[in-house]
Short mmCIF file of C-alpha atoms in Angstrom, two decimals:
data_model
loop_
_atom_site.label_atom_id
_atom_site.label_comp_id
_atom_site.label_asym_id
_atom_site.label_seq_id
_atom_site.Cartn_x
_atom_site.Cartn_y
_atom_site.Cartn_z
CA MET A 25 27.37 69.20 10.84
CA ILE A 26 29.15 69.16 7.26
CA ALA A 27 29.38 65.08 7.09
CA GLN A 28 25.27 65.12 7.98
CA ALA A 29 24.43 67.68 5.33
CA LEU A 30 25.99 65.98 2.59
CA SER A 31 25.20 62.84 4.00
CA CYS A 32 21.62 63.93 3.55
CA VAL A 33 22.19 65.06 0.09
CA CYS A 34 23.53 61.69 -0.94
CA VAL A 35 20.36 59.93 0.74
CA PHE A 36 17.84 61.82 -0.72
CA PRO A 37 18.01 61.21 -4.47
CA VAL A 38 18.39 57.51 -3.75
CA VAL A 39 14.96 57.92 -1.52
CA VAL A 40 12.76 59.75 -4.56
CA PHE A 41 14.69 57.41 -6.76
CA LEU A 42 13.26 54.44 -4.62
CA ALA A 43 9.93 56.43 -4.13
CA ALA A 44 9.39 57.02 -8.10
CA ALA A 45 10.14 53.15 -8.46
CA LEU A 46 7.37 51.73 -5.86
CA THR A 47 5.15 54.63 -7.43
CA LEU A 48 5.74 53.20 -10.98
CA VAL A 49 5.24 49.43 -9.82
CA ALA A 50 2.12 50.34 -7.33
CA LEU A 51 1.01 51.61 -10.62
CA TYR A 52 1.66 49.10 -13.09
CA MET A 53 0.10 46.11 -10.90
CA ARG A 54 -2.89 48.15 -10.85
CA LYS A 55 -3.27 48.55 -14.37
CA THR A 56 -2.26 44.38 -14.58
CA TYR A 57 -4.91 43.81 -12.38
CA SER A 58 -7.57 45.71 -13.09
CA TYR A 59 -7.62 43.96 -16.58
CA TRP A 60 -11.24 42.25 -15.78
CA GLU A 61 -12.32 44.47 -14.35
CA SER A 62 -12.39 47.34 -16.32
CA ARG A 63 -13.94 44.68 -18.27
CA GLY A 64 -16.57 44.39 -16.40
CA VAL A 65 -15.93 40.38 -15.67
CA ARG A 66 -16.18 38.86 -12.54
CA GLY A 67 -13.65 36.89 -10.56
CA PRO A 68 -11.27 36.56 -7.66
CA LYS A 69 -9.91 38.96 -6.46
CA PRO A 70 -5.70 39.02 -7.22
CA PHE A 71 -2.22 39.61 -5.19
CA TRP A 72 0.26 41.39 -6.90
CA PHE A 73 2.59 39.38 -8.85
CA ILE A 74 1.22 35.70 -7.93
CA GLY A 75 -2.48 36.80 -9.15
CA ASN A 76 -4.91 34.35 -7.99
CA MET A 77 -2.37 31.09 -7.84
CA TYR A 78 -1.66 31.36 -3.88
CA PRO A 79 -3.72 28.12 -3.24
CA ARG A 80 -1.60 26.19 -6.24
CA LEU A 81 1.45 27.66 -5.03
CA ARG A 82 0.78 26.45 -1.68
CA ALA A 83 -1.12 23.73 -2.33
CA THR A 84 -4.02 24.16 -0.13
CA GLN A 85 -6.36 23.13 -3.29
CA SER A 86 -6.11 20.18 -5.92
CA MET A 87 -6.46 21.54 -9.34
CA SER A 88 -10.49 20.45 -9.44
CA GLU A 89 -10.92 22.43 -6.09
CA TYR A 90 -9.26 25.28 -7.38
CA ASP A 91 -11.42 25.79 -10.33
CA GLN A 92 -14.54 24.30 -8.19
CA VAL A 93 -14.27 27.51 -6.33
CA MET A 94 -14.00 29.55 -9.08
CA TYR A 95 -16.89 27.90 -10.77
CA GLU A 96 -19.30 28.50 -8.18
CA ASN A 97 -18.41 31.16 -6.58
CA HIS A 98 -16.66 33.71 -9.15
CA GLY A 99 -19.00 32.58 -12.10
CA GLY A 100 -16.83 30.53 -14.32
CA LYS A 101 -19.86 28.29 -15.11
CA MET A 102 -20.58 31.50 -18.01
CA TYR A 103 -16.72 32.82 -17.71
CA CYS A 104 -14.83 34.89 -15.46
CA GLY A 105 -11.60 35.87 -15.50
CA TYR A 106 -8.17 35.49 -13.19
CA TYR A 107 -4.66 35.72 -13.28
CA GLU A 108 -1.82 33.33 -13.81
CA PHE A 109 0.75 35.76 -11.78
CA MET A 110 0.23 38.38 -14.23
CA ASN A 111 -1.06 36.98 -17.17
CA PRO A 112 -5.07 37.03 -17.19
CA CYS A 113 -7.01 34.10 -17.97
CA LEU A 114 -10.59 33.22 -18.60
CA MET A 115 -12.20 30.36 -17.64
CA VAL A 116 -15.61 28.74 -19.38
CA GLY A 117 -18.28 27.18 -18.13
CA HIS A 118 -21.05 28.32 -20.14
CA PRO A 119 -21.96 24.62 -22.98
CA GLU A 120 -22.25 27.04 -25.73
CA LEU A 121 -19.31 29.05 -25.39
CA LEU A 122 -17.48 25.98 -25.20
CA LYS A 123 -18.87 24.87 -28.77
CA HIS A 124 -17.73 27.73 -30.24
CA VAL A 125 -13.75 27.68 -28.52
CA MET A 126 -13.44 23.63 -28.66
CA VAL A 127 -15.95 23.40 -31.92
CA LYS A 128 -17.02 26.35 -34.43
CA ASP A 129 -14.68 29.40 -34.06
CA PHE A 130 -11.22 26.44 -33.76
CA ASP A 131 -9.34 28.99 -35.68
CA HIS A 132 -9.02 31.36 -32.98
CA PHE A 133 -8.47 28.80 -30.24
CA THR A 134 -6.04 26.31 -32.43
CA ASP A 135 -2.90 26.95 -29.82
CA ARG A 136 -2.71 24.58 -25.88
CA SER A 137 -0.33 27.12 -23.44
CA PHE A 138 1.76 23.78 -23.62
CA VAL A 139 5.16 24.74 -22.14
CA THR A 140 8.42 25.04 -24.09
CA PHE A 141 10.70 21.95 -22.53
CA ASN A 142 13.33 22.79 -24.71
CA GLU A 143 14.17 19.60 -24.76
CA PRO A 144 13.34 18.38 -28.62
CA VAL A 145 11.76 15.28 -28.27
CA MET A 146 9.13 17.06 -25.51
CA ASP A 147 8.97 19.61 -27.89
CA HIS A 148 7.70 18.01 -30.92
CA MET A 149 5.51 15.86 -29.24
CA LEU A 150 1.20 16.63 -30.50
CA LEU A 151 0.02 17.97 -27.20
CA GLY A 152 2.54 21.20 -27.24
CA LEU A 153 2.83 21.60 -30.99
CA LYS A 154 1.11 24.96 -32.33
CA GLY A 155 0.05 26.68 -35.62
CA GLY A 156 0.30 24.52 -39.10
CA MET A 157 3.01 22.21 -37.49
CA TRP A 158 0.21 20.50 -35.60
CA LYS A 159 -1.63 20.67 -38.14
CA ALA A 160 0.71 18.90 -40.24
CA VAL A 161 1.41 16.18 -37.44
CA ARG A 162 -2.07 15.76 -36.19
CA SER A 163 -3.70 15.50 -39.85
CA VAL A 164 -0.95 12.87 -40.26
CA MET A 165 -1.56 10.56 -37.64
CA THR A 166 -5.03 10.62 -36.91
CA PRO A 167 -5.73 7.42 -40.04
CA THR A 168 -3.47 6.17 -37.04
CA PHE A 169 -6.31 6.03 -34.67
CA SER A 170 -8.75 4.96 -36.30
CA SER A 171 -10.98 1.96 -35.61
CA GLY A 172 -9.83 -0.57 -38.52
CA LYS A 173 -5.87 0.43 -37.26
CA ILE A 174 -6.18 0.18 -33.41
CA LYS A 175 -8.07 -3.75 -33.87
CA GLN A 176 -3.97 -4.13 -35.24
CA THR A 177 -3.33 -3.88 -31.97
CA LEU A 178 -5.63 -5.77 -29.84
CA GLN A 179 -4.09 -8.99 -30.03
CA LEU A 180 -0.95 -7.05 -28.00
CA VAL A 181 -3.27 -5.38 -25.44
CA LYS A 182 -5.22 -8.65 -24.83
CA ASP A 183 -1.12 -10.12 -23.96
CA CYS A 184 -0.37 -8.06 -21.18
CA ALA A 185 -4.77 -8.33 -19.86
CA ARG A 186 -3.39 -11.29 -19.54
CA ASN A 187 -0.23 -10.96 -17.83
CA LEU A 188 -2.25 -9.42 -15.20
CA SER A 189 -5.14 -11.43 -14.58
CA THR A 190 -2.01 -13.83 -14.07
CA TYR A 191 -0.54 -11.56 -11.49
CA PHE A 192 -3.31 -11.35 -9.77
CA GLU A 193 -4.28 -14.67 -9.40
CA GLN A 194 -0.29 -14.84 -8.22
CA GLU A 195 -0.56 -12.39 -5.79
CA LEU A 196 -4.04 -13.56 -4.15
CA ASP A 197 -1.66 -15.82 -2.42
CA LYS A 198 0.22 -13.63 -0.74
CA ARG A 199 -2.04 -11.12 -0.39
CA SER A 200 -6.46 -9.16 -1.43
CA SER A 201 -5.99 -5.51 -0.95
CA PHE A 202 -4.19 -3.82 -3.98
CA GLU A 203 -2.83 0.26 -4.36
CA MET A 204 -4.76 -0.27 -8.10
CA LYS A 205 -3.54 2.82 -9.49
CA GLU A 206 0.00 0.89 -8.45
CA VAL A 207 -0.54 -2.62 -10.63
CA TYR A 208 -3.09 -0.95 -13.08
CA GLY A 209 0.54 1.58 -13.61
CA MET A 210 2.54 -1.50 -14.27
CA PHE A 211 0.20 -3.04 -16.80
CA THR A 212 0.20 0.13 -18.89
CA MET A 213 3.58 0.07 -19.07
CA ASP A 214 3.67 -3.62 -20.36
CA THR A 215 0.65 -2.21 -22.95
CA ILE A 216 2.87 0.85 -24.06
CA ALA A 217 6.64 -1.03 -24.39
CA SER A 218 4.44 -2.93 -26.50
CA ILE A 219 2.30 -1.09 -28.54
CA ALA A 220 4.31 2.01 -28.68
CA PHE A 221 8.22 0.53 -28.27
CA GLY A 222 8.36 -1.99 -29.73
CA VAL A 223 9.80 -4.46 -26.87
CA SER A 224 8.64 -6.99 -24.32
CA SER A 225 8.85 -5.00 -20.75
CA ASP A 226 7.01 -7.30 -18.00
CA SER A 227 6.82 -5.05 -15.23
CA LEU A 228 4.69 -7.03 -13.20
CA ASN A 229 6.77 -9.75 -13.02
CA ASN A 230 10.36 -7.45 -12.91
CA THR A 231 10.23 -4.60 -11.45
CA GLN A 232 13.48 -3.80 -11.71
CA ASN A 233 13.62 -3.70 -15.82
CA GLU A 234 14.62 -0.78 -18.01
CA PHE A 235 10.77 0.72 -18.76
CA SER A 236 10.44 0.42 -14.79
CA ALA A 237 13.49 2.47 -13.95
CA ALA A 238 12.84 4.76 -16.35
CA ALA A 239 9.24 5.31 -15.42
CA ALA A 240 10.08 6.37 -11.88
CA GLN A 241 12.81 8.86 -13.28
CA PHE A 242 10.58 10.41 -15.58
CA PHE A 243 7.23 10.32 -12.82
CA SER A 244 9.39 10.93 -9.90
CA PRO A 245 8.51 13.89 -8.44
CA MET A 246 10.31 17.65 -9.10
CA PRO A 247 13.28 18.70 -6.64
CA LYS A 248 11.88 22.03 -5.02
CA TRP A 249 15.59 23.68 -6.06
CA LYS A 250 14.14 23.50 -9.94
CA ARG A 251 10.72 24.91 -8.83
CA PRO A 252 10.86 28.05 -9.94
CA PHE A 253 12.81 27.80 -12.71
CA MET A 254 9.85 25.76 -13.90
CA PHE A 255 7.54 28.54 -12.95
CA LEU A 256 9.81 30.87 -15.44
CA GLN A 257 8.88 28.60 -18.13
CA PHE A 258 5.42 28.49 -17.87
CA LEU A 259 5.43 32.70 -17.30
CA TRP A 260 7.68 33.72 -19.89
CA PRO A 261 8.26 31.15 -22.07
CA HIS A 262 10.29 32.58 -24.37
CA ILE A 263 12.95 33.86 -22.19
CA ALA A 264 13.01 30.61 -21.26
CA LYS A 265 13.63 29.65 -24.78
CA LYS A 266 16.60 31.58 -25.10
CA LEU A 267 18.06 31.12 -21.96
CA HIS A 268 18.08 27.30 -22.76
CA LEU A 269 16.22 26.50 -19.57
CA ASN A 270 15.19 22.90 -19.49
CA VAL A 271 14.23 21.51 -15.84
CA ILE A 272 12.86 18.43 -17.04
CA ASN A 273 14.58 15.01 -16.12
CA ARG A 274 16.65 13.76 -19.51
CA THR A 275 17.72 10.93 -18.64
CA PRO A 276 14.65 8.91 -19.32
CA ILE A 277 14.01 10.91 -22.29
CA GLN A 278 17.01 9.05 -24.06
CA PHE A 279 16.80 5.82 -22.77
CA PHE A 280 13.06 5.99 -25.06
CA SER A 281 14.27 8.22 -27.47
CA LYS A 282 17.44 5.67 -27.94
CA VAL A 283 14.77 2.51 -28.09
CA VAL A 284 12.53 3.97 -30.49
CA ALA A 285 16.08 4.10 -32.67
CA ASP A 286 17.26 1.74 -32.51
CA THR A 287 13.70 -0.56 -32.96
CA MET A 288 12.98 1.86 -36.39
CA ARG A 289 16.22 0.97 -37.50
CA TYR A 290 16.32 -3.24 -36.91
CA ARG A 291 13.57 -3.01 -38.57
CA ILE A 292 14.19 -1.10 -41.58
CA GLU A 293 17.48 -3.14 -41.86
CA ASN A 294 15.42 -6.49 -41.83
CA LYS A 295 12.22 -5.68 -43.81
CA LEU A 296 10.37 -6.35 -40.05
CA ARG A 297 6.88 -5.75 -39.33
CA ARG A 298 4.51 -5.79 -36.15
CA SER A 299 1.11 -4.56 -35.73
CA ASP A 300 1.92 -1.77 -32.87
CA PHE A 301 1.11 1.71 -33.77
CA LEU A 302 5.36 2.53 -34.39
CA GLN A 303 4.87 -0.01 -37.18
CA LEU A 304 1.80 2.19 -37.84
CA LEU A 305 3.74 5.67 -37.82
CA LEU A 306 5.89 4.15 -39.84
CA ASP A 307 3.74 3.08 -42.61
CA ALA A 308 2.59 7.21 -42.52
CA GLN A 309 6.32 8.02 -43.35
CA GLN A 310 6.54 5.81 -45.88
CA GLN A 311 3.91 6.41 -47.12
CA GLU A 312 3.83 10.50 -46.77
CA ALA A 313 8.02 9.86 -48.31
CA THR A 314 5.99 8.44 -51.28
CA ASN A 315 3.27 10.90 -52.03
CA ASN A 316 5.86 13.94 -51.65
CA ASN A 317 7.61 11.84 -54.63
CA LYS A 318 4.89 11.78 -56.65
CA THR A 319 4.85 15.76 -56.88
CA PRO A 320 6.69 15.95 -60.05
CA ASP A 321 7.75 19.93 -59.32
CA ALA A 322 8.96 19.09 -56.01
CA SER A 323 12.00 20.05 -55.94
CA PRO A 324 14.66 17.60 -53.53
CA SER A 325 15.10 20.84 -51.00
CA LYS A 326 10.81 21.35 -50.63
CA LYS A 327 9.99 17.50 -50.34
CA VAL A 328 12.29 17.29 -47.39
CA SER A 329 10.38 20.47 -45.95
CA GLU A 330 7.61 18.77 -46.78
CA GLN A 331 8.84 15.91 -45.06
CA VAL A 332 6.37 16.00 -41.16
CA LEU A 333 6.98 12.28 -39.38
CA THR A 334 10.86 13.00 -39.37
CA GLU A 335 12.67 10.05 -36.90
CA LEU A 336 12.07 13.26 -34.62
CA VAL A 337 8.80 13.37 -34.34
CA ILE A 338 8.01 9.92 -34.30
CA THR A 339 10.07 9.51 -31.11
CA ALA A 340 8.28 12.04 -30.15
CA GLN A 341 4.87 10.58 -30.59
CA CYS A 342 6.43 7.74 -29.21
CA VAL A 343 7.64 9.25 -25.80
CA LEU A 344 4.21 10.91 -26.06
CA PHE A 345 2.13 7.51 -26.03
CA TYR A 346 4.06 6.96 -23.01
CA ILE A 347 3.44 9.85 -21.39
CA ALA A 348 -0.45 10.24 -21.89
CA GLY A 349 -1.12 6.97 -21.71
CA TYR A 350 0.56 5.86 -18.65
CA ASP A 351 -0.77 7.43 -15.72
CA THR A 352 -4.44 8.81 -16.76
CA THR A 353 -5.61 4.93 -18.34
CA ALA A 354 -4.07 3.51 -15.41
CA THR A 355 -6.24 6.21 -13.41
CA THR A 356 -8.83 5.25 -14.83
CA LEU A 357 -9.04 1.86 -14.59
CA SER A 358 -8.22 2.24 -10.76
CA PHE A 359 -11.19 4.58 -10.33
CA VAL A 360 -13.43 2.24 -12.65
CA SER A 361 -12.15 -0.91 -10.54
CA TYR A 362 -13.27 1.72 -6.90
CA CYS A 363 -16.31 2.33 -8.53
CA LEU A 364 -17.06 -1.60 -9.75
CA ALA A 365 -16.55 -2.15 -5.72
CA LEU A 366 -18.80 0.30 -4.09
CA HIS A 367 -21.37 -0.95 -6.70
CA PRO A 368 -21.83 -4.99 -6.50
CA GLY A 369 -25.37 -4.43 -8.27
CA VAL A 370 -23.38 -2.92 -11.10
CA GLN A 371 -20.80 -5.18 -10.80
CA GLN A 372 -22.91 -7.87 -11.04
CA ARG A 373 -24.71 -6.44 -14.35
CA CYS A 374 -21.22 -5.83 -16.33
CA MET A 375 -20.24 -9.50 -15.68
CA ASP A 376 -23.59 -10.46 -16.93
CA GLU A 377 -23.14 -8.58 -19.98
CA VAL A 378 -19.35 -9.78 -20.62
CA GLU A 379 -20.36 -13.30 -19.64
CA ARG A 380 -23.31 -12.70 -22.93
CA VAL A 381 -21.22 -10.96 -24.76
CA LEU A 382 -18.69 -13.33 -24.81
CA ALA A 383 -20.62 -16.16 -25.62
CA ALA A 384 -21.72 -15.59 -28.58
CA HIS A 385 -18.19 -14.69 -29.58
CA GLU A 386 -16.75 -18.04 -28.69
CA GLY A 387 -15.29 -16.95 -25.58
CA GLU A 388 -12.91 -14.28 -27.76
CA ILE A 389 -12.60 -11.25 -26.59
CA THR A 390 -12.70 -9.42 -30.16
CA TYR A 391 -13.32 -5.60 -30.83
CA GLU A 392 -16.56 -6.56 -32.18
CA ALA A 393 -17.15 -7.80 -28.75
CA LEU A 394 -16.14 -4.68 -27.14
CA THR A 395 -18.64 -2.55 -28.41
CA GLU A 396 -21.79 -4.72 -28.04
CA MET A 397 -21.24 -4.14 -24.05
CA THR A 398 -22.95 -1.65 -23.91
CA TYR A 399 -22.93 -1.15 -20.09
CA LEU A 400 -19.90 -1.11 -19.15
CA ASP A 401 -19.29 1.64 -22.04
CA MET A 402 -21.85 2.84 -19.48
CA VAL A 403 -19.49 2.02 -16.42
CA PHE A 404 -16.46 3.99 -17.87
CA ALA A 405 -18.44 7.19 -18.96
CA GLU A 406 -20.05 7.72 -15.44
CA THR A 407 -16.61 6.59 -13.81
CA LEU A 408 -14.66 9.39 -16.80
CA ARG A 409 -18.02 12.05 -15.67
CA LEU A 410 -16.72 11.37 -11.44
CA TYR A 411 -13.01 10.87 -12.22
CA PRO A 412 -11.51 13.08 -15.28
CA PRO A 413 -8.04 12.55 -15.38
CA ALA A 414 -7.12 15.39 -16.63
CA PRO A 415 -9.48 17.86 -14.63
CA ARG A 416 -9.24 20.82 -17.52
CA VAL A 417 -7.84 21.17 -20.62
CA ASP A 418 -6.95 24.90 -22.19
CA ARG A 419 -6.11 26.75 -25.00
CA THR A 420 -5.10 29.62 -26.49
CA VAL A 421 -6.89 32.79 -28.51
CA THR A 422 -4.56 32.52 -31.94
CA LYS A 423 -6.79 35.04 -33.28
CA PRO A 424 -8.80 37.80 -31.35
CA PHE A 425 -11.84 36.95 -30.95
CA THR A 426 -15.88 37.93 -29.03
CA LEU A 427 -17.10 35.52 -27.54
CA PRO A 428 -20.99 34.91 -29.21
CA GLY A 429 -23.19 37.25 -27.00
CA THR A 430 -21.25 39.78 -25.55
CA ASP A 431 -19.19 42.64 -25.75
CA LEU A 432 -15.30 40.88 -24.07
CA THR A 433 -13.00 40.41 -26.83
CA LEU A 434 -9.97 38.14 -26.21
CA ARG A 435 -6.78 39.02 -27.23
CA LYS A 436 -4.05 37.31 -29.04
CA GLY A 437 -2.02 34.79 -26.89
CA MET A 438 -3.83 34.64 -23.93
CA LYS A 439 -5.12 31.57 -21.99
CA VAL A 440 -8.66 29.89 -21.82
CA THR A 441 -9.46 27.07 -19.51
CA ILE A 442 -12.16 25.25 -19.55
CA PRO A 443 -13.24 23.99 -15.89
CA ILE A 444 -13.74 19.66 -17.07
CA TYR A 445 -14.03 18.36 -13.18
CA SER A 446 -16.28 21.33 -12.52
CA ILE A 447 -19.12 20.77 -15.24
CA HIS A 448 -19.05 17.12 -15.03
CA ARG A 449 -20.04 17.90 -11.18
CA ASP A 450 -23.13 20.59 -12.12
CA PRO A 451 -26.53 19.70 -11.12
CA ASN A 452 -27.38 22.10 -14.11
CA HIS A 453 -26.26 18.88 -16.12
CA TYR A 454 -26.12 15.90 -14.08
CA PRO A 455 -28.48 15.96 -10.80
CA GLU A 456 -27.24 14.35 -8.19
CA PRO A 457 -23.97 14.69 -9.29
CA ASN A 458 -21.79 13.08 -6.95
CA LYS A 459 -23.82 9.42 -7.46
CA PHE A 460 -22.37 7.28 -9.25
CA ASP A 461 -25.21 6.16 -12.30
CA PRO A 462 -24.25 4.69 -15.07
CA GLU A 463 -28.00 5.31 -16.49
CA ARG A 464 -26.59 8.70 -17.08
CA PHE A 465 -24.87 7.82 -20.31
CA SER A 466 -27.90 5.54 -21.74
CA PRO A 467 -28.83 6.45 -25.37
CA GLU A 468 -31.56 8.36 -24.09
CA ASN A 469 -29.84 10.23 -21.43
CA LYS A 470 -27.43 11.04 -23.54
CA SER A 471 -29.27 12.74 -26.17
CA SER A 472 -31.14 15.17 -24.12
CA ARG A 473 -27.98 16.50 -22.79
CA SER A 474 -25.52 18.70 -24.75
CA GLN A 475 -22.31 16.55 -26.13
CA MET A 476 -19.74 19.68 -24.23
CA VAL A 477 -20.72 19.28 -20.79
CA TYR A 478 -18.89 15.31 -21.10
CA LEU A 479 -15.04 16.39 -21.86
CA PRO A 480 -13.08 13.55 -20.05
CA PHE A 481 -11.23 13.84 -23.85
CA GLY A 482 -11.67 17.23 -24.41
CA SER A 483 -13.77 18.08 -28.00
CA GLY A 484 -12.98 19.73 -31.30
CA PRO A 485 -9.95 18.88 -33.44
CA ARG A 486 -7.65 19.31 -30.63
CA ASN A 487 -9.62 16.36 -29.26
CA CYS A 488 -7.31 13.50 -27.51
CA ILE A 489 -6.07 11.43 -30.44
CA GLY A 490 -5.76 8.08 -28.87
CA MET A 491 -9.51 8.07 -27.07
CA ARG A 492 -10.32 5.17 -29.03
CA PHE A 493 -7.43 3.42 -28.17
CA ALA A 494 -6.99 4.27 -24.78
CA LEU A 495 -10.86 2.51 -24.00
CA MET A 496 -9.97 -0.73 -25.94
CA GLU A 497 -7.04 -1.02 -23.41
CA ALA A 498 -9.12 -0.25 -20.75
CA LYS A 499 -11.97 -2.64 -21.54
CA VAL A 500 -10.00 -5.24 -22.31
CA ALA A 501 -7.87 -5.18 -18.93
CA ILE A 502 -11.51 -4.80 -17.34
CA VAL A 503 -13.53 -7.81 -19.12
CA TYR A 504 -10.56 -9.96 -18.71
CA LEU A 505 -10.20 -9.47 -14.72
CA LEU A 506 -14.17 -9.43 -14.18
CA GLN A 507 -14.50 -12.91 -15.51
CA ASP A 508 -12.05 -14.19 -12.85
CA PHE A 509 -12.01 -11.82 -10.28
CA ALA A 510 -14.58 -9.61 -8.47
CA PHE A 511 -13.60 -6.37 -6.65
CA ILE A 512 -14.38 -5.48 -2.96
CA PRO A 513 -13.80 -2.84 -0.54
CA SER A 514 -10.96 -3.47 1.24
CA LYS A 515 -10.34 -1.67 4.72
CA LYS A 516 -8.35 0.97 3.16
CA THR A 517 -10.72 1.93 0.40
CA GLN A 518 -11.28 5.57 1.14
CA VAL A 519 -15.14 7.07 1.00
CA PRO A 520 -14.76 8.72 -0.69
CA ILE A 521 -11.81 9.88 -2.44
CA THR A 522 -9.27 12.41 -1.31
CA ILE A 523 -7.80 14.16 -4.04
CA GLU A 524 -3.87 14.37 -4.12
CA LYS A 525 -3.26 18.22 -4.41
CA ARG A 526 -0.29 18.88 -5.51
CA SER A 527 -0.64 17.39 -8.66
CA GLY A 528 -2.07 18.70 -12.15
CA LEU A 529 -4.19 15.49 -12.38
CA LEU A 530 -6.78 14.57 -10.89
CA LYS A 531 -5.01 11.75 -8.13
CA ALA A 532 -6.29 9.68 -5.02
CA GLN A 533 -4.17 10.93 -2.33
CA ASP A 534 -3.81 7.49 -0.60
CA GLY A 535 -4.18 5.71 -3.22
CA VAL A 536 -7.32 3.32 -4.23
CA TRP A 537 -7.16 0.18 -2.45
CA VAL A 538 -9.48 -2.62 -3.65
CA ARG A 539 -9.75 -5.70 -2.79
CA LEU A 540 -9.75 -9.34 -4.79
CA ALA A 541 -11.92 -11.60 -4.23
CA LYS A 542 -11.80 -15.42 -7.08
CA ARG A 543 -15.11 -15.65 -9.01
CA SER A 544 -16.24 -19.37 -8.11
#
């Protein structure tokens, strides 16, 4: 009896402590998940600890489907609140509000909510830089993506596109149907290797080369055991940074870094030049150093601190060029081929335009010739409307901001998401939104819509810096192919396309299959 009494006495404080702890947790969760409700903001009902992330954690919905539910059912067409685990986030879909977030009041939304990788090269990419560092690197890099500078890389892109056409011609003796994303991925890899790294990878003919191997490593699925650590990086980046947590595969990063460093050193030592992206960055670095030296009162230490384009920063932008350009451009090309295959009348009109424009330029694909292919540009725009490679973008609130026309104030550090895919498929902006119709992007139709309802490259100061180059590269490839081949649906062509659910980018679950036929 005494033992039982003592046992009860010992257990009682533990029970009280656990009850108190659970009560505190419950109160904390209640307060956390009442953030939007207390402010009168609509949104889906959250679950403790995971918020509204269950469909993404279990991959029951693709990113585009996930956003579509909030856009259609929870007020996202204007704005709605949701929770990424325990962090309140705001989805904004109304064009006028988007104009404030992305353009007019950009100084309140200068950063992206990009994860900290704790890897120097990855953390110095323009995509994830923040504040003054982002502004400095962006201002130095912007001139390298001007029309004049992009023209300098055209011949290198044409060389790779010619190899692509040759590849298809040789392969047609063995097969007629292709998974287009895979083939275009080899083309974009060769293009980026040539333009960003200054080397020839020729992955169309040699799939075992070093660049192909590095790409396979970089884009391979993350092991399951690493995924919880990745979520930790997203949820509590400051903790991940202190713990030096890094879940990415460093091997391909080290490979790319070595290629850039060796190429830079070789060119500087031998005073060699090449019309590529790396050379443009080297020239910008030299110009920056010259401008710094012209400052009469600048001490040596100040000059070093003002140097933006260091070797690390240049390497990071070359890696970013690879990451951003390899997958998204290949995806765009595969969907353009798919849309042309399903719409032979549109494809024929593109072929006629290509022949007409090239005849006026003595058969040569020039930068000016590409700009004159207005219908082809409409086809690309409509494809990117239906299949934007990035179905959403985001901004981070860097200064408190009150949404115009509301009393809702967004606090510093909050994430704002922009559902590009859902905006592009909104019938209020695009009647019959699932229909492929390039005429939507005729000059007359474009002028009747807000610019904020077409966002495949984002908008405002933080839009995609490589937009011009990506479109030029993709158009050169399609122009080369349309001269010799026709795109035709195959038995494997999926209508409609099923979107991969695990990826954050827009990808076809079973690939984009199209048949090619040699034009007579």
